[in-house]
Coordinates of C-alpha atoms (C1' of nucleotides) in Angstrom, one line a residue:
Chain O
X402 CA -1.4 48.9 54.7
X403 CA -1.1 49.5 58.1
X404 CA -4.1 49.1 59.4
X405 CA -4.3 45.6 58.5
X406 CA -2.2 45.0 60.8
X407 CA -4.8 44.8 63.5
X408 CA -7.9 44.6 61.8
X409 CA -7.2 43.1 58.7
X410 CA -6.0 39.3 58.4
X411 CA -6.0 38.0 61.9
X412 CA -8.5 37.2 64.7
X413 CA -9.8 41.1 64.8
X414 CA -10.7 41.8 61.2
X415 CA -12.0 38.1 61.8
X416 CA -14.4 38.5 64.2
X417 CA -15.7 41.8 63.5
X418 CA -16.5 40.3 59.5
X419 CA -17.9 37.3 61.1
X420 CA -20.4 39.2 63.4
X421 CA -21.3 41.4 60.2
X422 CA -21.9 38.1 58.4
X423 CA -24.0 36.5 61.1
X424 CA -26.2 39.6 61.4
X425 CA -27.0 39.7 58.2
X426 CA -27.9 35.9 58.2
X427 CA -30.0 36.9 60.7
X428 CA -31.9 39.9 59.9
X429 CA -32.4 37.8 56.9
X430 CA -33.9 35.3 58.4
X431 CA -36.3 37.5 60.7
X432 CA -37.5 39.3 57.7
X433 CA -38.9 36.2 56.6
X434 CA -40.7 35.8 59.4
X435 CA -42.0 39.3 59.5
X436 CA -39.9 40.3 62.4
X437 CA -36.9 42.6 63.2
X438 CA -33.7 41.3 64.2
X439 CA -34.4 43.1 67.9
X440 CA -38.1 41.5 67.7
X441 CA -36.4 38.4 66.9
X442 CA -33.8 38.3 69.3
X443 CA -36.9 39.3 72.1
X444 CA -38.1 36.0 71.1
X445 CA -35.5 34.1 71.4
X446 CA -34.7 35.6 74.5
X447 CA -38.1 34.6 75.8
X448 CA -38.0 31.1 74.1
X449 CA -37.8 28.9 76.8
X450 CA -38.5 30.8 80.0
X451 CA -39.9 34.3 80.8
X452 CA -38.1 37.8 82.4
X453 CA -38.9 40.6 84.0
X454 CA -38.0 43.8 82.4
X455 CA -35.1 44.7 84.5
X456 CA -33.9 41.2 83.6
X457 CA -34.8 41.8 80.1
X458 CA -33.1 44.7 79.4
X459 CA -29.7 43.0 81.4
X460 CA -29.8 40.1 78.7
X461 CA -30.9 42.2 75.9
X462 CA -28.3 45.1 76.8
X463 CA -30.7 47.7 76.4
X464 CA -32.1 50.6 77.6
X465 CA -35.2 51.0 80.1
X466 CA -37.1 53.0 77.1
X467 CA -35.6 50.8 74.4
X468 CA -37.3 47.9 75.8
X469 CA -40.6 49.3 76.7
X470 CA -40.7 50.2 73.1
X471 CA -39.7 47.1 71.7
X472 CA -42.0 45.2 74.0
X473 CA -44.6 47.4 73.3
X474 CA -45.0 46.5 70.1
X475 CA -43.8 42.9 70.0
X476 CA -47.0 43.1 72.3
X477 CA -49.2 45.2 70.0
X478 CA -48.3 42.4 67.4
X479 CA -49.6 39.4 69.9
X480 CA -45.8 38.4 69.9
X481 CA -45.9 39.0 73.9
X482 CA -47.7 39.9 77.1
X483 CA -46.9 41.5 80.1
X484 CA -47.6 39.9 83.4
X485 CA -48.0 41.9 86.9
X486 CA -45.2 40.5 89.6
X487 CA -46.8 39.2 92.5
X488 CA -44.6 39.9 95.1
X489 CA -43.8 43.2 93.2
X490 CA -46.3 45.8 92.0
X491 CA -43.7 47.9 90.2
X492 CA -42.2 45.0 88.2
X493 CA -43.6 43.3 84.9
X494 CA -43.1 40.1 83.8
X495 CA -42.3 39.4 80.2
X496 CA -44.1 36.2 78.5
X497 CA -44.2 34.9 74.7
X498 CA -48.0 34.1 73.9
X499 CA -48.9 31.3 72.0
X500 CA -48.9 32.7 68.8
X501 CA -45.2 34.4 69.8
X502 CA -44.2 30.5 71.1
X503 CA -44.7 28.8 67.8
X504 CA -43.1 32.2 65.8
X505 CA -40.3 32.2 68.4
X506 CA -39.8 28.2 67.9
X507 CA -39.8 28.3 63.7
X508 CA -37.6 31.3 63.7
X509 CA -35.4 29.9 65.9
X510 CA -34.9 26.4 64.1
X511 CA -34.9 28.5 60.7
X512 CA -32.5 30.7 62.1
X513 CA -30.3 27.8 63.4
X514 CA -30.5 25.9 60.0
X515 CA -29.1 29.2 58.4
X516 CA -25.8 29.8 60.7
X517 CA -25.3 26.1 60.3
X518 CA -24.5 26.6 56.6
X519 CA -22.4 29.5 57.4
X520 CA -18.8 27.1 58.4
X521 CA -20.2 25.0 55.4
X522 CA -16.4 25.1 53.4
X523 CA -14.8 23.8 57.4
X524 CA -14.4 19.9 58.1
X525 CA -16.4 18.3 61.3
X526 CA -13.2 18.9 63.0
X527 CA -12.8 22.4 62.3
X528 CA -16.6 23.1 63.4
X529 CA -15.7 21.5 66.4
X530 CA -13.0 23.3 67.0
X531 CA -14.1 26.6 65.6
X532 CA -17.4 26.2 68.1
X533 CA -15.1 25.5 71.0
X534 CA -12.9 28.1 70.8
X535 CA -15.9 31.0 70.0
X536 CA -17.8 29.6 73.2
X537 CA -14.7 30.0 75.3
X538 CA -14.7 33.7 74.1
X539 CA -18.0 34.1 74.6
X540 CA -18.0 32.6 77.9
X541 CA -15.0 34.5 79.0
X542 CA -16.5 37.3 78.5
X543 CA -20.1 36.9 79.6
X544 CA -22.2 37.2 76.7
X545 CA -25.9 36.8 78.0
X546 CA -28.1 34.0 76.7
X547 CA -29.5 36.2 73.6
X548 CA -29.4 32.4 71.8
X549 CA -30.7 29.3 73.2
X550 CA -29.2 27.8 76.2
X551 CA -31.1 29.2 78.9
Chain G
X1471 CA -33.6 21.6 76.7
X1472 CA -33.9 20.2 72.8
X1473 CA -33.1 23.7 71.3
X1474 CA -29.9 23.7 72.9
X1475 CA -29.1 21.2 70.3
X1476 CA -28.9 23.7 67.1
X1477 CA -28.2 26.9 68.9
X1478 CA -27.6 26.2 72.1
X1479 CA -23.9 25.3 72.7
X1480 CA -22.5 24.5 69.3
X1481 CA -20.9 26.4 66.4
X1482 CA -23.9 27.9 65.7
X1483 CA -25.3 29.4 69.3
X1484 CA -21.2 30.6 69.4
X1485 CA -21.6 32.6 66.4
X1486 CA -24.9 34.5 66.7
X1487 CA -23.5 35.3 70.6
X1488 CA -19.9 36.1 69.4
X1489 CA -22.0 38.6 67.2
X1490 CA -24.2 39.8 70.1
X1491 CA -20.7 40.2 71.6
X1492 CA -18.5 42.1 69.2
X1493 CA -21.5 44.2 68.2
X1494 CA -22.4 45.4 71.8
X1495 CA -18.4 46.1 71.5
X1496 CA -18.1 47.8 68.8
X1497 CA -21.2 50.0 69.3
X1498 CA -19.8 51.4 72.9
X1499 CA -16.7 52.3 70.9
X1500 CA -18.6 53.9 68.5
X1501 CA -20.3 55.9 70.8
X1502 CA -17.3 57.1 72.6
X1503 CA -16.5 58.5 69.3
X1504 CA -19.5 60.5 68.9
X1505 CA -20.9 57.7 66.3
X1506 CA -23.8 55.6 66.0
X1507 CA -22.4 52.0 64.7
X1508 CA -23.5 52.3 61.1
X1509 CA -21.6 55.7 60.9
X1510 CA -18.3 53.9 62.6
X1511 CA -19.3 51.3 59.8
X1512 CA -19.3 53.6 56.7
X1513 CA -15.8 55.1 58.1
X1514 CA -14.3 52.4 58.7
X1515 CA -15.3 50.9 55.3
X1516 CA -13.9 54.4 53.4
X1517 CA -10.4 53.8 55.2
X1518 CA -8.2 54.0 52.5
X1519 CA -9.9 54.5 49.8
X1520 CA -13.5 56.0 48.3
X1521 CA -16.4 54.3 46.9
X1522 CA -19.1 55.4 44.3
X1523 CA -22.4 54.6 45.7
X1524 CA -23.5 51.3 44.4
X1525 CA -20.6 49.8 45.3
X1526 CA -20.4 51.3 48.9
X1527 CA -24.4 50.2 49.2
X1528 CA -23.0 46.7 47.9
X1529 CA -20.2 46.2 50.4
X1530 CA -22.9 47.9 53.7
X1531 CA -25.4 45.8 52.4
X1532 CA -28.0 48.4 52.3
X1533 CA -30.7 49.4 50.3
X1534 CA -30.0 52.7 48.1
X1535 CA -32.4 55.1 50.4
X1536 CA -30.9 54.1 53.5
X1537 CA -27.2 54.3 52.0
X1538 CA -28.0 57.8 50.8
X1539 CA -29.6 58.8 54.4
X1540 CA -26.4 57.5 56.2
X1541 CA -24.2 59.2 54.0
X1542 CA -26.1 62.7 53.8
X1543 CA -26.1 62.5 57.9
X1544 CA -21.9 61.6 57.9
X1545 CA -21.6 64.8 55.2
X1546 CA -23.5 66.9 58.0
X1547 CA -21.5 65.9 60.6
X1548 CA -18.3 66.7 58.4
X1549 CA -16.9 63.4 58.0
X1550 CA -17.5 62.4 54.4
X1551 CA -18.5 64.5 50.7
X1552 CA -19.5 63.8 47.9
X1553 CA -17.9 64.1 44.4
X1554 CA -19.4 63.7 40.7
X1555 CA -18.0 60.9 38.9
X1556 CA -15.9 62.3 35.3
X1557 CA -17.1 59.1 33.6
X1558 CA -20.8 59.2 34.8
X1559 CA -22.9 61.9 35.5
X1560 CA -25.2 60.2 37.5
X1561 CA -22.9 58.2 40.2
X1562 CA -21.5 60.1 42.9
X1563 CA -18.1 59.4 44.7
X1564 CA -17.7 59.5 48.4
X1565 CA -15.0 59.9 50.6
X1566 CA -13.8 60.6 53.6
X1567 CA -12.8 64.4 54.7
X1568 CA -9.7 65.2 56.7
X1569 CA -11.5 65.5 59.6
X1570 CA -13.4 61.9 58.9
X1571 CA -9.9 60.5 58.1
X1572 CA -8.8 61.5 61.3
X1573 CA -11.9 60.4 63.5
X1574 CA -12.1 56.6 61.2
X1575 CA -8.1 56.0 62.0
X1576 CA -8.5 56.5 65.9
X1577 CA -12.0 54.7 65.7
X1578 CA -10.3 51.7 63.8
X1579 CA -7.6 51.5 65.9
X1580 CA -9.4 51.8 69.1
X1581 CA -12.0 49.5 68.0
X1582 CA -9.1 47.1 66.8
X1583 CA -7.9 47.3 70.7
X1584 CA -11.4 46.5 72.4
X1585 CA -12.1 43.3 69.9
X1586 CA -8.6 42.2 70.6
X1587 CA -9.0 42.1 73.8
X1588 CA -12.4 39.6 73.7
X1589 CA -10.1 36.3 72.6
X1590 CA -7.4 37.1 75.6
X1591 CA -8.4 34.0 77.8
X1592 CA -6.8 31.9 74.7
X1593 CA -3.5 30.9 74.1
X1594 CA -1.4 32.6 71.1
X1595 CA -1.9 29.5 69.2
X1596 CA -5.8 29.1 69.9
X1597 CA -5.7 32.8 69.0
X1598 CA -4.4 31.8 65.5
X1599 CA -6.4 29.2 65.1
X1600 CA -9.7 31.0 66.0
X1601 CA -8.5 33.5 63.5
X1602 CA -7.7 31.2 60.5
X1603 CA -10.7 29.1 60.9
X1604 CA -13.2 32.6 61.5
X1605 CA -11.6 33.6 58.5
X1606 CA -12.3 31.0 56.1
X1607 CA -16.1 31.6 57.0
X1608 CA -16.1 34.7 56.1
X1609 CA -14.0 34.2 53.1
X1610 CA -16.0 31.3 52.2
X1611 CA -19.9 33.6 52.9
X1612 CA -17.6 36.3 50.8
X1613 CA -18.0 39.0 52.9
X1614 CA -17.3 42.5 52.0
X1615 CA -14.3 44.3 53.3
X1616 CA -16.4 45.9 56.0
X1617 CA -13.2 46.2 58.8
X1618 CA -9.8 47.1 57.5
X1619 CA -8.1 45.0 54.5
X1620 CA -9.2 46.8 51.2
Chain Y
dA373 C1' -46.0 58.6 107.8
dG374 C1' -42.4 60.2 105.1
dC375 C1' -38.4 59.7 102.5
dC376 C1' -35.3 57.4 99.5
dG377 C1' -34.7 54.1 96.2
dT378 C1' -36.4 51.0 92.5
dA379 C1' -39.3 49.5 88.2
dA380 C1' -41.3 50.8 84.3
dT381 C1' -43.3 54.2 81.3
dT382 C1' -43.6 58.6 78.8
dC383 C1' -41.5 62.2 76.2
dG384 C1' -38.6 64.3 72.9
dC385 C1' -35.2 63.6 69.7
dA386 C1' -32.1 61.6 66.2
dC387 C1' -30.9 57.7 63.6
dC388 C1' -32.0 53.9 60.6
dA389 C1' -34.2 50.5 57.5
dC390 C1' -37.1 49.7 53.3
dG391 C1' -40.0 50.1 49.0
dA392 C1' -42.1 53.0 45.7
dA393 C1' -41.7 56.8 42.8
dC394 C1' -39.1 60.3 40.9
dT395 C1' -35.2 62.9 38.5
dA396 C1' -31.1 62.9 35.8
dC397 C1' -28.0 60.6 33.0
dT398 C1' -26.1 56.8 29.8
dC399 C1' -26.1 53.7 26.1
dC400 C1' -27.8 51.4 22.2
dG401 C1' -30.4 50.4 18.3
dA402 C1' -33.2 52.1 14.5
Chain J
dT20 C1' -29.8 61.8 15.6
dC21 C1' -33.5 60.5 18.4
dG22 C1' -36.1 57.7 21.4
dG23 C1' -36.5 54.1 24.6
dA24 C1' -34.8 51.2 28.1
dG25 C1' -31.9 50.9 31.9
dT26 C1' -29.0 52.8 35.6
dA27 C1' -27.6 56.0 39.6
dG28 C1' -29.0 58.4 43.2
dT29 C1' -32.6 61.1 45.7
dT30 C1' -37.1 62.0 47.8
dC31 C1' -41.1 60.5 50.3
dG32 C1' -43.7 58.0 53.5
dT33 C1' -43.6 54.8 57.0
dG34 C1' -42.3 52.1 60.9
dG35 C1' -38.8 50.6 64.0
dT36 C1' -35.0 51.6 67.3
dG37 C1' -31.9 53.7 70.5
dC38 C1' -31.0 56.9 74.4
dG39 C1' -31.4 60.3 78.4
dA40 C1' -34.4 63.0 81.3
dA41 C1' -38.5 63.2 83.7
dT42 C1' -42.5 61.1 85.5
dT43 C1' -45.6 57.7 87.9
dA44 C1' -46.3 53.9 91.0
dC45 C1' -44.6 50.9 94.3
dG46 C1' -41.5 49.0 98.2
dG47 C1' -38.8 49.3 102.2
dC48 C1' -36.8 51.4 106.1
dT49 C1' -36.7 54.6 109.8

DNA sequence: AGCCGTAATTCGCACCACGAACTACTCCGA
DNA sequence: TCGGAGTAGTTCGTGGTGCGAATTACGGCT
């Protein structure tokens, strides 16, 4: 067949299976926790430090209204709160509260645990390897911090 | 920053932002195509052959109401149709149409392109080893034929 | 002070996910 | 042969999500 020529057997069909894979892991996981995989990736997002919106939707890749919706009700659930920017009335800062924190924090580490298992069948070497080679992709091409690291 | 430790810059923060990564990808191909990324899914997934619809539900990994709303939206749009099933009265077969045959090959391909191009700061041979290892994950987690080979 | 640009929100729309309940069909045992 | 249990898919209700256009409020520059 063709068409597995591209997207079958090699690093394409790889990487696109691996990414459908880890999204599920992680919608998974966020159901758990009573959260959306966008509500959960706000809070990892904000895990950590806070953004403002513009920032927000840069990391997040996501429209102006997307955002305002999704903060909206990550706020109307207590997950977040919006701050006024002092040296800018137009722009809003973006904060976990409390409650978010600790959510953010077990999801996270719950989350974390769950990937981990994923490379399972690989030796130490391999995950070393495997993790080396992924974060040079994902490096090379910029991916924002929408997982820890920030 | 202790959180770095799981997620941040190991195996496990590369794969949840390699997914961030090819499914920002894949989505922007998508909508040059006219398709939201579930619909791209669904096509790409009936490359090649048909499914009834507990299987196809079984390899999206979606429940049975939102498999039967994706599909009746892709039969509006002209891309896929139902069949009755000669051994079963109940099940129903879908497949692609001509004109959804024609959209899911340039889609694939194109998306094939754009994905391929993510691992180009690495060597041929890292290439093949990203591959090979990426791909024992996902043959390992047993993930369902979801881009190309099927 | 006015104009242009920016930040965020609102609006309208379509898509998407799920669970519960329903309809139609299948199969098996009495 | 019939009835009951189970299966396949659809409908319904609900909430979430994504986007573009338009709007409101603010900032900076002339």
């Amino acid at each position: 067949m063709a068409k597995s020529e591209g997207g079958g057997s090699g690093v394409v069909g790889a990487l696109v299976r691996a990414a459908f894979l880890v999204d599920a892991v992680y919608a998974e996981s966020a159901r758990e926790f009573g959260l959306t995989p966008q509500q959960g990736q706000l809070l990892c997002v904000l895990l950590g430090r806070s953004y403002v919106m513009g920032e927000l939707g840069g990391v997040l890749r996501l429209a102006k209204s997307s955002l305002t919706g999704l903060v909206d009700r990550s706020e109307r659930n207590g997950l977040v709160r919006r701050e006024s920017c002092e040296g800018d009335g137009r722009a809003v800062r973006v904060l976990l509260t409390a409650e978010g924190e600790v959510l953010a924090e077990r999801f996270y580490a719950e989350t974390c645990r769950r990937i981990d298992e994923l490379p399972a069948g690989l030796s130490e070497a391999e995950r070393e390897l495997l993790g080396g080679l992924l974060g040079r992709v994902v490096l090379d091409n910029k991916v924002p911090p929408v997982f820890g690291e920030q």
